[in-house]
């Protein structure tokens, strides 16, 4: 490795070393078993499950081994050393970790008492904020931060200018008691902090969700002076397992946002001969003109759309049922995934993560505890949990009372049509203000399912009678039906008294981004067809009349407030245009 680092630096490359951390729980194909591992304490879940190939950061033998290993790497003089996303305690096969004897000893010292392991999850994750949960988060977070400090010290012993950082994982952003920002700064020492976000093309065929998840993390880091690059991973590769189109859409879409600094684009199959899979790199080269075009169309503009309001730290104050449910910690960990962003991005509703926007915010669940009243001035899309929280805070949302219930379908009032098979959604029977405008009802019983409401302060809300976080994220009949899309498109202008920048309906899983120039005279629109059906000559309705248009990867014509494409958008294809 030392020869390779030296050789590549001589060729003018910035050279990084990508290093495993605590282990993913199983040996990856490029790993080799080490003679040291038998002495390391394994990461352990609250249920007693042990990750045989994942090691606790409190273990002194592990710390000593890694200190000398990272110091040796630093002596090879790479520019960057980066830990993989196994730098984590959770997102593993158990419900809550780490519960090894080392962590439990520190936890018991923190709380001043010993609690049986069998009761830990219950005392930590029932009710609202409590000292057991706060102490748990502190002990877990400190163990990660202290390990990061130790690694920084190892590097500094050789060269303070070598950059050190890590790939984030889902739990790192809150559930493990710290966040990617704090870790990046500890790792960085005197150098500029960096991190790789979590959310990759291989996570699912609806790749727009990985894009939005990445944008959310980038927004959290917006004012932190951290270099951010994204997870362009196609694990386990090659293309007969994960096609290159997922990677290319991911790359193009994030490039259009301009919200990250670059991409760690995993195009080489590092388990095989370097010539075995050339398809990813071939398509990367082929799409250079598209990337250049996106920079030209979007580089001087800012994304506009509905604001996805998702706070980074929710776990400590999360209000949970007083009655314990085994495995509840897994639910809490998964609240990192935003149902709001998923609802919008899969229904072709443009989004932003900026707090300065003329459009409404979508605020689901516990996020409502944190949003300020003045941030609701352009209206908000809420689930019933958020509506109830705001009501408890003294903000009238039109909600009078609610209780959980089961229904078989949703009748959309104006359309006089019912969508059935929605049982994956956690629904509520609600009573709302007499002045609310009911848009849909649950069946049987015609109970209110969604409504529009304006309070005496002039704040406007569009409310769904569901708990979005406790609903199956793939409840397509509920979240993705055409009536839902149209009701969102109709509600948003009512909420904020402003038209959406672009509308394109009835193309399932179309992902649309819109960006506007500072003078508001130019608008760029990107359309990503994240579906197996082609989009046949789509029509896009704009917010105002424009007189000029330029196209990228498509052909079409501008008709005032409408753009008509004369070309199809193929499955997992892309088109864009700019109007002035």
PDB file of C-alpha atoms in Angstrom, residues 24-25 44-47 49-51 89-97:
ATOM      1  CA  UNK A  24     -20.384  -4.939   9.710  1.00  0.00           C
ATOM      2  CA  UNK A  25     -21.258  -8.116  11.602  1.00  0.00           C
ATOM      3  CA  UNK A  44     -23.956  -6.867  21.708  1.00  0.00           C
ATOM      4  CA  UNK A  45     -27.640  -6.040  21.489  1.00  0.00           C
ATOM      5  CA  UNK A  46     -30.101  -5.539  24.315  1.00  0.00           C
ATOM      6  CA  UNK A  47     -31.592  -8.913  23.398  1.00  0.00           C
ATOM      7  CA  UNK A  49     -27.540 -11.133  20.261  1.00  0.00           C
ATOM      8  CA  UNK A  50     -23.830 -10.803  19.553  1.00  0.00           C
ATOM      9  CA  UNK A  51     -22.286  -9.552  16.317  1.00  0.00           C
ATOM     10  CA  UNK A  89     -23.274   0.769  17.164  1.00  0.00           C
ATOM     11  CA  UNK A  90     -26.690   0.127  15.637  1.00  0.00           C
ATOM     12  CA  UNK A  91     -28.307  -0.500  12.242  1.00  0.00           C
ATOM     13  CA  UNK A  92     -27.529  -4.126  12.957  1.00  0.00           C
ATOM     14  CA  UNK A  93     -29.528  -7.331  13.475  1.00  0.00           C
ATOM     15  CA  UNK A  94     -30.420  -6.552  17.090  1.00  0.00           C
ATOM     16  CA  UNK A  95     -32.793  -3.893  18.420  1.00  0.00           C
ATOM     17  CA  UNK A  96     -30.490  -1.716  20.498  1.00  0.00           C
ATOM     18  CA  UNK A  97     -26.785  -1.581  21.163  1.00  0.00           C
TER      19      UNK A  97
END
